[in-house]
Amino acid sequence: MQTTEQEVTVKTAQQLGLSDGEFEEIKKLLGREPNLTELRIYAALWSEQCSFKNSIKWLRTLPADSKQLSANGYGDNIGLVEIGDGIVCTFKINPHNHSEEIASNHQAASSSANGIHWDILSNGVRPIAALNYFQFGNLSSKQNQDALKNVVKEFADQSNGLGLPTVRSKVSFQDSLRQSIIVNTMSVGLVTSGESFPSGVNEPGNPVFVVGAKNSKDDLSNAFTDEIRESRSGGLLTAKLLLEATLEATETDAIVSFQKIGFAGLACSSAKMCGNAETGMVIDLDKVTFPKDKMNVRDILFSENEEKLLLTAVKGKEQLLFEIFEKWELECVQIGTVSDTGNLEYFFGGEKIAEVPANSLVPGEGTPVYDQAIAKPRYFNEIKRFNLSRVKSPKNIIESAKKLFTSPNLTSKRWVSQQFDSMVLLNNLSTNAPSDADVLRLKGSEKLLAVSIDGSSNYVHADPYIGAMIAVSEAARYITCAGGVPLAVANCLNFGDPYDPEVYYQFVNAVKGLGEACRKFDTPVTHSNVSFYNQSVEKDKTEPIFPTPIIGMLGTIKDSAHHTSLHFKEEGDMIYMLGNLSNDLGSSEYLRSVLNIPLSPPPEFDLYEEFEIQKHIRKLIHQKIVRSAHGVGKGGLFTNLMESAILSDLGFNIETVDTFRKDSFLFGEGQSRIVITIAPEQEDALQNYLINNNVSFSKLGEVFGDVAIIDEENFGSINHWKRIYEDTLSAKLEG
């Protein structure tokens, strides 16, 4: 074993982010003092990003059992969902919340954009669609405007360059994001049942390859430096070539498994391949094609590179892989072999420079597992003091509506979505008929695939348990309103410092709420990701972001006849709302953006009621009673109606209920409510069904003309509101 030129002490471990106890545990595992390279391996693989050491205990409480679910996982491992007709779907959300890098550096954004798709690809699954959830600080800041522009441009360039449709890009703004941004991306993939493969099963003697672009040192960043290089060789073309070459290789019998070379580089990808398979690897770093005269071991072993993959093959099939990757003008270099020792052995310059047990790097098995102290957040006391009776009703409801509708959280994100290609592959059915969820055609099947992504940071901040349940319910509501049945969930949980007891309280209770809702909807969690340490530091004071669990959901629509869009269909159609009415403005956009009240309780919510409402909406859709369906969410009923009207250029004439505050009725965000339209001749059938099944409902009015009329008061033309809706964001960014 090569000795390190630097003496390794507990201080060295601390500098690398390891605790004193972790350093002692490493020495026990190895039966000796680690050298510097080995210590760096543990520092990277036992980090929060790789090991989930402060979250995995709670992630394991999430439901993962379903007859349709083949597997579930954390990190790069992903679940496989059987959706029928011999089709398997997989999906995952990755966090890329690097405020400094992404806001100012194109490479950081572009490498983030591609990484999620390699995770899907590593199971032999072709990515077919992308969804994004972006959250930035107050849009009045030029820094936040620039961050939004840069993130959107780079993610659009990468997704478009790979030939993947981006079917949804949710964008929101939150004042707590002063030095951070939330950038979560979701990739969806499809494969024929039985043709996917795991990313960690290997036989001793199998060759290990690095495939992909030929890179220079300038293309690299690694886990032990903050430096992000500016240039990339190959760029979009190389990423597309690697995608196609790898998919071609998966159609042969030559590949056993592969992993992206992401965070912590070869050290991490080789560990992921071996840990669960109880095998080892012998890797010769001299064979990795980098300019080694300019590089050290740290650069080669730990550098992240999204244009390369680590691949293991069947022994004797090497030539087939050489030919495939050469055809695509990519390198394919054997750098080692799979061993039966269970150890990862790395050689450089003819000497062994590190040897560690692979199973000691498996999240939740060999890595540390912690449960931190919790404490109720102190701001809960201010929320408890909120009293709606002290909130004055607006003198001019139309002016309040206009002010609300100009909130960047509610206005159209067309400026963002237009930069992404949503129609490539010709499977997206939501472009011409938008629905609450995005709907994709499944070739070879009558079924349609429905996908959604969303987050509710204000609700979770107000009550982590209830807020997380709402986040899951909203995602399910989107699927339901599109005519589908929710099947499975993937999540990305964005929080502050887990060693802050108030933050850990938020995290633990959000996971509990998430699990409770998933069990109710029978939507197992196929994959979980966690991003901690999202915070700002100002004058030695650390402020965490609002807790932001992002929920991705997958569902299926039985056939195209059940696909339901959200826009109004015909003048004269009747407008109904299913669900209970309430005097509720809790955590609403109206309170924050119009009345400047930042803290209030979460909106009213009952999980059983939510489940029942969605069940009945699906039945009504299947009975072909419903013409449009749109869940009431952010911005309340007024925003809901306007979104349906703007898409159709049809207006509405409704009446509020005088026993409720008008601002609560129109702007409150009480949950478990869905607005539907029906043809007049279906009114008896609808009311009979709702009454017979004890479903709460309100008849609001009708689709009417091209104006918005509420309680006989003319709120103006739909075209006027459409200009506000579609032009506000672009005016802020381009004005």
XYZ file of C-alpha atoms in Angstrom:
735
model
C 0.000 0.000 0.000
C 1.309 3.406 -0.957
C 1.838 5.622 2.067
C 0.511 9.119 1.954
C 2.856 12.067 1.979
C 0.588 13.734 4.542
C 0.107 12.347 8.021
C -3.551 11.513 8.649
C -4.913 12.633 12.017
C -8.282 13.362 13.532
C -7.716 16.989 12.490
C -7.370 15.855 8.871
C -10.671 14.013 9.206
C -12.355 17.100 10.644
C -11.077 19.227 7.768
C -12.696 16.763 5.365
C -16.031 16.954 7.192
C -15.771 13.767 9.261
C -16.477 13.695 12.982
C -14.091 12.335 15.596
C -16.362 9.325 16.075
C -16.500 8.651 12.336
C -12.710 8.765 12.139
C -12.472 6.158 14.894
C -15.061 3.977 13.136
C -13.056 4.123 9.898
C -9.970 2.924 11.722
C -11.964 -0.002 13.147
C -13.333 -0.921 9.725
C -9.886 -0.945 8.147
C -8.074 -2.373 11.163
C -5.451 0.343 10.713
C -4.948 4.036 10.108
C -6.379 5.145 6.743
C -4.171 6.983 4.304
C -5.279 10.332 2.880
C -6.905 8.866 -0.232
C -8.894 6.366 1.825
C -9.950 9.082 4.229
C -11.160 11.172 1.302
C -13.188 8.213 0.029
C -14.971 7.956 3.380
C -15.397 11.717 3.638
C -17.146 11.748 0.272
C -19.188 8.550 0.610
C -20.161 9.236 4.234
C -21.208 12.787 3.397
C -24.852 13.746 3.639
C -25.174 13.851 -0.138
C -24.054 10.245 -0.603
C -24.994 8.469 2.627
C -28.273 10.157 3.703
C -26.932 9.700 7.224
C -29.293 12.232 8.833
C -32.350 11.262 6.816
C -32.283 7.568 5.922
C -33.815 6.451 9.230
C -36.919 8.489 8.427
C -36.950 7.785 4.701
C -37.234 4.098 5.559
C -40.584 4.773 7.257
C -42.147 5.784 3.934
C -44.417 3.183 2.306
C -42.670 1.173 -0.370
C -44.878 -1.865 -0.864
C -47.099 -2.279 -3.894
C -47.915 -5.060 -6.339
C -46.932 -2.636 -9.100
C -43.614 -1.601 -7.561
C -40.523 -3.616 -8.508
C -37.984 -1.774 -6.363
C -37.412 1.418 -4.439
C -34.342 3.297 -3.355
C -32.360 6.341 -2.323
C -29.635 8.273 -4.101
C -29.073 6.814 -7.570
C -31.194 3.697 -7.065
C -34.682 4.087 -8.472
C -37.954 2.224 -8.284
C -39.612 0.534 -11.226
C -43.399 0.750 -11.594
C -45.383 -1.757 -13.646
C -48.110 0.230 -15.378
C -49.588 -2.559 -17.486
C -49.424 -3.681 -21.108
C -45.856 -4.846 -20.555
C -44.612 -1.334 -19.780
C -42.436 -0.331 -16.832
C -42.017 3.300 -15.817
C -39.397 4.819 -13.575
C -38.976 8.363 -12.335
C -36.765 10.298 -9.963
C -36.167 13.857 -8.719
C -32.680 15.263 -8.179
C -31.724 18.412 -6.245
C -29.265 20.906 -7.720
C -29.555 23.667 -5.160
C -26.118 25.207 -5.734
C -26.952 28.867 -5.563
C -23.557 30.357 -6.324
C -22.603 27.923 -9.061
C -25.886 27.690 -10.938
C -26.761 31.358 -10.644
C -23.476 32.455 -12.212
C -21.953 29.462 -13.981
C -23.215 27.703 -17.094
C -21.336 24.440 -16.538
C -22.762 23.925 -13.069
C -26.285 24.269 -14.415
C -25.714 22.117 -17.473
C -24.046 19.265 -15.590
C -26.942 19.312 -13.124
C -29.482 19.158 -15.931
C -28.044 16.004 -17.463
C -27.261 14.038 -14.304
C -30.862 13.066 -13.548
C -31.279 11.444 -16.967
C -28.137 9.307 -16.487
C -29.705 7.986 -13.272
C -32.701 6.794 -15.269
C -30.436 5.436 -17.980
C -28.388 3.432 -15.478
C -31.314 1.009 -15.157
C -31.392 0.432 -18.896
C -34.399 2.738 -19.195
C -34.775 5.392 -21.888
C -35.679 8.830 -20.487
C -38.798 10.138 -22.240
C -39.658 13.357 -20.416
C -38.409 15.947 -17.947
C -40.216 18.102 -15.403
C -38.700 20.933 -13.379
C -39.440 22.672 -10.119
C -37.551 25.944 -9.705
C -37.887 28.266 -6.724
C -36.085 31.582 -6.405
C -35.955 34.504 -4.019
C -37.936 37.718 -4.394
C -38.147 38.588 -8.086
C -37.523 42.279 -7.425
C -33.841 41.382 -6.935
C -31.706 41.523 -10.093
C -29.594 38.694 -8.689
C -32.681 36.486 -8.514
C -33.778 37.554 -11.993
C -30.351 36.641 -13.366
C -30.409 33.303 -11.534
C -33.790 32.476 -13.068
C -32.630 33.408 -16.562
C -29.436 31.386 -16.291
C -31.032 28.277 -14.825
C -33.817 28.242 -17.401
C -31.433 28.783 -20.318
C -28.998 26.074 -19.310
C -31.586 23.487 -18.367
C -33.490 24.171 -21.591
C -30.328 23.864 -23.683
C -29.442 20.546 -22.089
C -32.905 19.008 -22.206
C -33.526 20.187 -25.765
C -30.075 18.973 -26.805
C -30.802 15.484 -25.514
C -34.030 15.403 -27.502
C -36.223 15.134 -24.396
C -39.513 16.980 -24.014
C -39.790 19.104 -20.882
C -43.485 18.812 -20.195
C -43.672 21.038 -17.124
C -41.533 23.703 -15.466
C -43.056 24.928 -12.227
C -41.557 28.204 -10.983
C -42.277 29.893 -7.660
C -40.766 32.633 -5.535
C -40.106 32.631 -1.815
C -38.592 35.465 0.230
C -36.681 33.026 2.477
C -34.419 32.178 -0.485
C -31.964 35.013 -0.028
C -28.767 33.093 -0.751
C -30.178 29.834 -2.077
C -32.335 28.591 -4.886
C -34.323 25.388 -5.259
C -33.587 23.586 -8.515
C -35.208 20.150 -8.593
C -35.469 18.179 -11.822
C -37.521 15.078 -12.517
C -36.822 12.538 -15.220
C -39.328 9.952 -16.409
C -38.335 6.815 -18.306
C -40.030 3.849 -19.937
C -38.861 0.345 -20.724
C -40.462 -2.938 -21.724
C -41.112 -5.163 -18.724
C -38.179 -7.479 -18.079
C -35.664 -5.424 -20.047
C -34.419 -3.159 -17.256
C -31.486 -4.230 -15.142
C -30.068 -3.357 -11.717
C -27.028 -1.124 -11.376
C -25.070 -3.222 -8.921
C -25.004 -6.937 -9.819
C -21.637 -8.199 -11.029
C -19.631 -11.388 -11.379
C -15.931 -11.561 -10.485
C -13.788 -11.258 -13.585
C -16.160 -8.919 -15.418
C -14.303 -6.005 -17.050
C -14.861 -2.421 -15.875
C -14.939 0.413 -18.420
C -15.119 4.163 -18.555
C -17.127 5.248 -21.600
C -17.924 8.677 -22.964
C -16.156 11.877 -23.915
C -12.464 12.495 -24.057
C -11.936 15.231 -21.548
C -9.235 17.586 -20.416
C -8.549 18.686 -16.877
C -10.506 21.854 -17.555
C -13.714 19.794 -17.669
C -13.463 18.663 -14.071
C -14.678 19.614 -10.647
C -14.524 17.366 -7.610
C -15.897 16.788 -4.164
C -12.939 18.468 -2.456
C -12.834 21.809 -4.225
C -15.310 24.624 -4.719
C -13.898 25.356 -8.164
C -16.189 24.822 -11.137
C -14.485 24.769 -14.529
C -15.875 26.896 -17.324
C -15.239 24.812 -20.442
C -16.580 21.468 -21.540
C -15.489 19.357 -24.461
C -18.279 17.874 -26.497
C -21.134 19.582 -24.685
C -24.644 18.913 -25.908
C -23.566 16.756 -28.842
C -21.450 14.482 -26.647
C -24.289 14.048 -24.137
C -26.690 13.053 -26.914
C -24.142 10.651 -28.432
C -23.507 9.040 -25.056
C -27.234 8.628 -24.468
C -27.793 6.880 -27.787
C -24.625 4.774 -27.609
C -25.488 3.530 -24.140
C -29.055 2.677 -25.111
C -27.725 0.734 -28.093
C -25.339 -1.122 -25.804
C -28.170 -2.043 -23.422
C -29.930 -3.834 -26.280
C -27.044 -6.314 -26.434
C -26.159 -8.949 -23.865
C -22.808 -7.306 -23.166
C -23.658 -4.862 -20.361
C -24.068 -5.898 -16.732
C -24.474 -2.492 -15.080
C -23.426 1.123 -15.233
C -23.417 4.295 -13.185
C -22.948 7.961 -13.939
C -19.692 9.502 -12.734
C -21.373 12.126 -10.608
C -20.586 13.575 -7.193
C -17.288 12.159 -5.831
C -16.445 10.710 -9.236
C -15.131 7.190 -9.756
C -14.897 6.644 -6.015
C -18.645 7.012 -5.647
C -19.750 5.245 -8.839
C -17.542 2.200 -8.216
C -18.764 1.971 -4.604
C -22.411 2.067 -5.720
C -21.808 -0.765 -8.163
C -20.151 -3.034 -5.630
C -21.710 -2.281 -2.260
C -25.037 -4.071 -2.588
C -23.624 -6.789 -4.869
C -21.047 -7.870 -2.260
C -18.314 -7.761 -4.874
C -15.220 -5.623 -5.210
C -13.246 -3.903 -7.944
C -9.637 -3.504 -8.904
C -9.239 -0.191 -10.731
C -6.085 1.135 -12.387
C -6.367 4.916 -12.421
C -3.458 5.130 -14.870
C -5.833 3.808 -17.534
C -8.331 6.624 -17.080
C -7.816 8.883 -20.092
C -7.030 12.231 -18.536
C -3.804 14.261 -18.907
C -2.205 12.693 -15.821
C 0.917 14.818 -16.078
C -1.302 17.713 -14.991
C -3.445 15.768 -12.512
C -3.158 14.178 -9.116
C -4.974 11.193 -7.629
C -7.646 13.427 -6.144
C -8.518 14.830 -9.574
C -8.802 11.420 -11.215
C -10.622 9.573 -8.429
C -13.063 12.226 -7.253
C -13.804 14.359 -10.318
C -17.412 14.619 -11.424
C -17.998 14.253 -15.142
C -21.481 14.069 -16.612
C -20.166 13.030 -20.020
C -18.699 9.743 -18.815
C -20.203 6.558 -17.394
C -18.680 3.704 -15.426
C -19.728 0.420 -16.970
C -19.255 -3.272 -16.247
C -19.579 -5.862 -18.986
C -19.808 -9.594 -19.477
C -16.346 -11.081 -19.792
C -15.659 -11.954 -23.418
C -18.042 -9.267 -24.777
C -15.484 -6.457 -24.681
C -15.065 -6.170 -28.443
C -18.781 -5.623 -28.976
C -18.690 -2.604 -26.654
C -15.545 -1.219 -28.293
C -17.313 -1.316 -31.650
C -20.513 0.344 -30.416
C -18.818 3.265 -28.694
C -16.295 3.709 -31.516
C -19.209 3.978 -33.956
C -20.571 6.854 -31.869
C -17.077 8.442 -31.713
C -16.811 7.937 -27.964
C -14.073 6.330 -25.944
C -14.447 2.944 -24.280
C -11.490 2.168 -22.015
C -11.120 -0.788 -19.683
C -9.822 0.458 -16.342
C -10.262 -2.609 -14.146
C -12.106 -5.798 -13.245
C -14.724 -6.959 -10.788
C -13.228 -8.961 -7.910
C -14.596 -11.344 -5.295
C -12.827 -9.670 -2.354
C -15.623 -7.238 -1.485
C -12.999 -4.483 -1.447
C -12.450 -1.487 -3.686
C -8.784 -1.401 -4.662
C -7.341 1.572 -6.513
C -3.917 1.608 -8.177
C -1.925 4.565 -9.494
C 1.644 4.694 -10.752
C 1.934 0.944 -10.320
C 1.122 1.073 -6.600
C -2.016 0.373 -4.616
C -3.098 3.742 -3.239
C -6.312 2.725 -1.424
C -8.286 -0.325 -0.351
C -11.633 -0.086 1.457
C -14.527 -2.522 2.031
C -17.274 -1.703 -0.481
C -20.081 -2.552 1.950
C -18.818 0.101 4.372
C -19.959 2.682 1.809
C -23.560 1.455 1.357
C -26.069 4.076 2.590
C -27.785 2.973 5.785
C -25.838 -0.286 5.942
C -22.153 0.522 6.198
C -22.469 4.290 6.519
C -23.450 6.091 9.732
C -27.136 6.568 10.561
C -28.093 9.485 12.802
C -31.231 10.841 14.413
C -30.835 14.450 15.496
C -32.512 16.430 18.270
C -35.781 18.184 17.465
C -37.496 21.306 18.810
C -40.695 23.025 17.771
C -39.898 26.129 15.732
C -40.326 29.334 17.697
C -42.205 31.031 14.852
C -45.111 28.648 15.554
C -46.072 31.036 18.374
C -46.642 33.852 15.889
C -48.722 31.561 13.667
C -50.907 30.676 16.649
C -51.622 34.370 17.190
C -53.143 34.728 13.710
C -56.823 35.654 13.899
C -58.818 35.951 10.680
C -61.413 38.163 12.378
C -58.730 40.851 12.696
C -58.047 40.804 8.951
C -60.082 43.539 7.303
C -62.172 42.637 4.284
C -61.122 44.467 1.116
C -62.944 47.662 0.178
C -62.502 46.937 -3.527
C -62.536 43.226 -4.347
C -61.625 43.812 -8.017
C -58.489 45.766 -7.128
C -57.518 43.047 -4.641
C -58.012 40.436 -7.352
C -55.791 42.382 -9.755
C -53.052 42.775 -7.187
C -53.231 39.082 -6.357
C -53.178 38.049 -10.000
C -49.948 39.961 -10.633
C -48.096 37.872 -8.049
C -45.222 36.049 -9.818
C -46.329 32.890 -8.020
C -49.655 32.913 -9.887
C -48.918 34.431 -13.282
C -48.199 32.364 -16.366
C -44.725 30.860 -16.648
C -44.904 30.962 -20.444
C -41.603 32.881 -20.541
C -40.028 29.771 -18.995
C -41.934 27.003 -20.772
C -41.405 28.461 -24.240
C -37.666 27.930 -23.898
C -38.157 24.183 -23.492
C -39.150 21.834 -26.295
C -42.299 20.131 -25.041
C -43.286 18.350 -28.259
C -40.179 16.396 -29.276
C -40.984 12.639 -29.536
C -44.620 13.684 -30.205
C -45.971 12.047 -27.050
C -47.087 15.097 -25.070
C -50.873 15.444 -25.140
C -50.980 18.427 -22.760
C -49.660 21.057 -25.157
C -52.950 21.461 -27.007
C -55.230 20.292 -24.179
C -53.639 21.371 -20.886
C -54.743 19.519 -17.787
C -53.700 19.687 -14.142
C -51.215 16.865 -14.778
C -49.108 16.415 -17.881
C -50.276 13.558 -20.065
C -48.083 11.446 -22.323
C -48.989 8.920 -24.982
C -47.740 5.354 -24.413
C -46.869 3.680 -27.677
C -48.369 0.238 -27.954
C -50.957 0.876 -25.231
C -54.423 2.381 -24.893
C -53.359 3.817 -21.556
C -51.941 7.299 -21.081
C -49.239 8.294 -18.611
C -49.965 11.208 -16.262
C -47.154 12.935 -14.362
C -47.066 15.873 -11.973
C -44.589 17.806 -9.845
C -45.268 20.414 -7.180
C -44.270 21.808 -3.810
C -45.956 23.875 -1.091
C -43.235 25.480 0.998
C -45.549 27.983 2.684
C -47.929 25.247 3.824
C -45.077 23.063 5.105
C -43.511 26.000 6.902
C -46.822 26.692 8.636
C -47.255 23.045 9.673
C -44.729 20.464 8.379
C -47.006 17.473 8.948
C -50.144 18.937 7.359
C -48.170 20.780 4.690
C -46.483 17.590 3.497
C -49.821 15.781 3.353
C -51.160 18.645 1.245
C -48.166 18.399 -1.104
C -48.888 14.723 -1.787
C -52.621 15.372 -2.078
C -52.096 18.196 -4.562
C -49.932 15.987 -6.752
C -52.607 13.264 -6.607
C -55.304 15.847 -7.327
C -53.495 16.854 -10.515
C -53.444 13.242 -11.691
C -57.092 12.763 -10.756
C -58.311 15.926 -12.486
C -56.553 14.789 -15.672
C -58.630 11.607 -15.518
C -55.987 9.358 -14.017
C -55.334 7.125 -11.044
C -52.289 8.006 -8.872
C -49.794 5.125 -8.703
C -46.480 6.135 -7.151
C -44.465 8.989 -5.677
C -40.893 10.213 -5.910
C -39.732 13.084 -3.742
C -36.945 15.534 -3.105
C -36.898 17.032 0.384
C -35.238 20.450 0.569
C -34.457 21.680 4.090
C -31.957 23.659 6.123
C -29.275 22.364 8.497
C -30.251 18.982 10.031
C -28.199 19.805 13.135
C -30.565 22.709 13.838
C -33.282 21.143 16.073
C -36.016 23.342 14.587
C -35.070 22.345 11.047
C -34.921 18.664 12.005
C -38.365 18.987 13.573
C -39.625 20.289 10.228
C -37.939 17.421 8.386
C -39.156 14.606 10.642
C -42.741 15.822 10.708
C -42.801 16.465 6.971
C -41.661 12.883 6.337
C -44.384 11.643 8.695
C -47.015 13.656 6.830
C -45.694 12.525 3.479
C -45.883 8.898 4.542
C -49.399 9.261 5.953
C -50.723 10.731 2.706
C -48.923 8.177 0.521
C -50.434 5.342 2.531
C -53.905 6.846 2.154
C -53.589 7.192 -1.616
C -51.798 3.834 -1.931
C -48.938 5.551 -3.757
C -45.689 3.884 -2.671
C -42.545 5.978 -2.625
C -40.275 4.701 -5.384
C -37.419 7.051 -4.630
C -36.416 9.697 -2.087
C -33.791 12.387 -2.301
C -32.771 14.888 0.356
C -31.036 18.248 0.115
C -29.997 19.725 3.459
C -28.076 22.908 4.287
C -30.230 25.213 2.162
C -29.865 28.432 4.109
C -28.535 31.968 4.143
C -25.943 33.449 6.465
C -26.130 37.147 7.231
C -24.125 38.848 9.981
C -23.297 35.510 11.629
C -26.984 34.551 11.679
C -28.063 31.437 9.793
C -31.590 31.403 8.388
C -32.918 28.174 6.851
C -35.141 28.233 3.808
C -38.793 27.410 4.198
C -38.988 23.589 4.178
C -39.725 22.530 0.621
C -40.614 18.904 -0.090
C -41.089 18.504 -3.825
C -43.457 15.718 -4.834
C -43.397 13.987 -8.191
C -46.278 11.654 -8.929
C -46.987 9.087 -11.595
C -50.417 7.879 -12.649
C -52.210 6.256 -15.537
C -55.337 7.150 -17.489
C -57.262 4.067 -18.603
C -57.828 5.375 -22.114
C -57.864 8.631 -24.037
C -61.620 9.063 -23.541
C -60.950 9.750 -19.851
C -58.286 12.385 -20.469
C -59.789 15.555 -18.968
C -58.444 19.047 -19.578
C -58.873 22.119 -17.376
C -60.194 24.739 -19.809
C -63.836 25.683 -20.254
C -65.459 23.970 -23.248
C -68.662 25.766 -24.235
C -70.670 28.801 -23.267
C -73.621 27.707 -21.176
C -71.809 24.847 -19.451
C -72.545 24.730 -15.731
C -69.781 25.357 -13.176
C -69.764 23.316 -9.967
C -67.271 23.023 -7.139
C -66.928 19.760 -5.222
C -65.721 20.014 -1.623
C -66.511 21.987 1.497
C -66.609 25.766 1.705
C -64.877 27.548 4.570
C -63.854 30.970 5.820
C -60.194 30.207 5.374
C -57.260 32.338 4.204
C -54.491 30.343 5.893
C -51.066 30.513 4.201
C -52.660 31.954 1.093
C -50.939 33.980 -1.589
C -53.569 36.615 -0.911
C -52.440 37.075 2.698
C -48.779 37.295 1.700
C -48.811 39.321 -1.510
C -51.883 41.525 -1.049
C -52.162 41.997 2.724
C -48.465 41.516 3.599
C -49.182 38.937 6.304
C -46.288 36.435 6.046
C -47.263 33.933 8.763
C -50.577 32.153 9.213
C -51.828 28.585 9.720
C -51.970 26.139 6.827
C -55.186 26.041 4.798
C -57.959 23.799 6.050
C -57.297 20.185 5.142
C -58.730 16.764 5.874
C -56.970 13.767 4.309
C -60.064 11.543 4.303
C -62.140 14.256 2.638
C -59.407 14.782 0.033
C -59.304 11.089 -0.790
C -63.079 10.886 -1.099
C -63.378 13.938 -3.351
C -60.739 12.554 -5.717
C -62.421 9.134 -5.761
C -65.726 10.684 -6.791
C -64.182 12.943 -9.431
C -62.641 9.898 -11.098
C -66.012 8.137 -11.119
C -67.733 11.191 -12.618
C -65.076 11.431 -15.314
C -65.425 7.748 -16.128
C -69.208 8.240 -16.398
C -68.498 11.021 -18.939
C -70.358 13.611 -16.884
C -67.377 15.972 -16.485
C -66.218 18.229 -19.344
C -63.367 19.962 -17.485
C -61.759 19.553 -14.082
C -59.352 21.836 -12.254
C -58.223 21.588 -8.636
C -58.421 24.659 -6.407
C -54.927 25.486 -5.186
C -52.656 28.503 -4.976
C -54.570 31.724 -5.549
C -57.860 30.103 -4.599
C -61.084 29.834 -6.576
C -60.584 33.102 -8.451
C -57.272 31.983 -9.915
C -58.741 28.566 -10.674
C -61.583 30.055 -12.716
C -59.330 32.540 -14.480
C -56.904 29.821 -15.573
C -59.763 27.825 -17.117
C -61.188 30.953 -18.748
C -57.907 32.246 -20.179
C -57.116 28.948 -21.886
C -60.493 28.920 -23.625
C -61.162 32.664 -24.058
C -64.505 32.008 -22.417
C -65.766 33.910 -19.403
C -67.830 32.965 -16.365
C -70.733 34.231 -14.312
C -70.757 32.986 -10.714
C -72.173 33.880 -7.338
C -70.423 33.671 -3.992
C -72.123 32.567 -0.772
C -73.005 35.509 1.442
C -72.393 33.593 4.675
C -68.681 33.558 3.836
C -66.220 36.396 3.519
C -65.903 37.233 -0.166
C -62.105 37.340 -0.044
C -62.053 33.924 1.654
C -64.487 32.531 -0.895
C -62.475 33.785 -3.860
C -58.866 33.808 -2.633
C -58.731 31.227 0.168
C -56.733 28.082 -0.519
C -58.718 25.554 1.503
C -57.917 22.124 0.120
C -59.957 19.202 -1.233
C -61.912 21.316 -3.724
C -62.228 20.694 -7.445
C -64.050 22.863 -9.978
C -65.772 21.023 -12.812
C -67.889 22.041 -15.773
C -70.691 19.956 -17.219
C -73.133 20.232 -20.086
C -76.522 21.541 -18.886
C -78.236 18.265 -19.755
C -75.930 16.439 -17.302
C -76.973 18.572 -14.328
C -79.567 16.130 -12.963
C -77.171 13.185 -13.291
C -74.449 15.124 -11.480
C -76.629 16.295 -8.603
C -78.185 12.858 -8.141
C -74.740 11.277 -7.936
C -73.400 13.857 -5.482
C -76.436 13.748 -3.207
C -76.616 9.944 -3.205
C -72.928 9.723 -2.290
C -72.941 12.504 0.342
C -70.481 14.642 -1.608
C -70.381 18.322 -0.612
C -70.812 20.618 -3.602
C -71.685 24.145 -4.625
C -73.273 25.299 -7.857
C -71.220 28.353 -8.768
C -72.712 29.496 -12.063
C -72.032 29.048 -15.744
C -69.515 29.568 -18.521
C -70.560 32.916 -19.937
C -69.408 35.208 -22.736
C -65.903 36.610 -22.628
C -66.044 38.468 -19.311
C -65.729 37.600 -15.613
C -68.850 38.356 -13.609
C -68.978 37.715 -9.862
C -72.101 38.543 -7.869
C -73.383 40.568 -10.850
C -70.241 42.726 -10.768
C -68.242 42.901 -14.006
C -64.555 42.164 -13.306
C -63.580 42.916 -16.908
C -62.876 40.994 -20.069
C -61.030 37.695 -20.055
C -58.647 39.182 -22.596
C -57.722 41.882 -20.067
C -56.945 39.270 -17.409
C -55.121 37.173 -19.993
C -52.710 40.030 -20.702
C -52.000 40.368 -16.979
C -51.538 36.611 -16.644
C -49.271 36.117 -19.635
C -47.224 39.327 -19.633
C -46.404 40.010 -15.967
C -43.426 37.676 -15.595
C -41.842 38.531 -18.939
C -42.239 42.246 -18.186
C -40.338 41.826 -14.927
C -37.557 39.835 -16.581
C -37.245 41.773 -19.817
C -38.365 45.229 -18.788
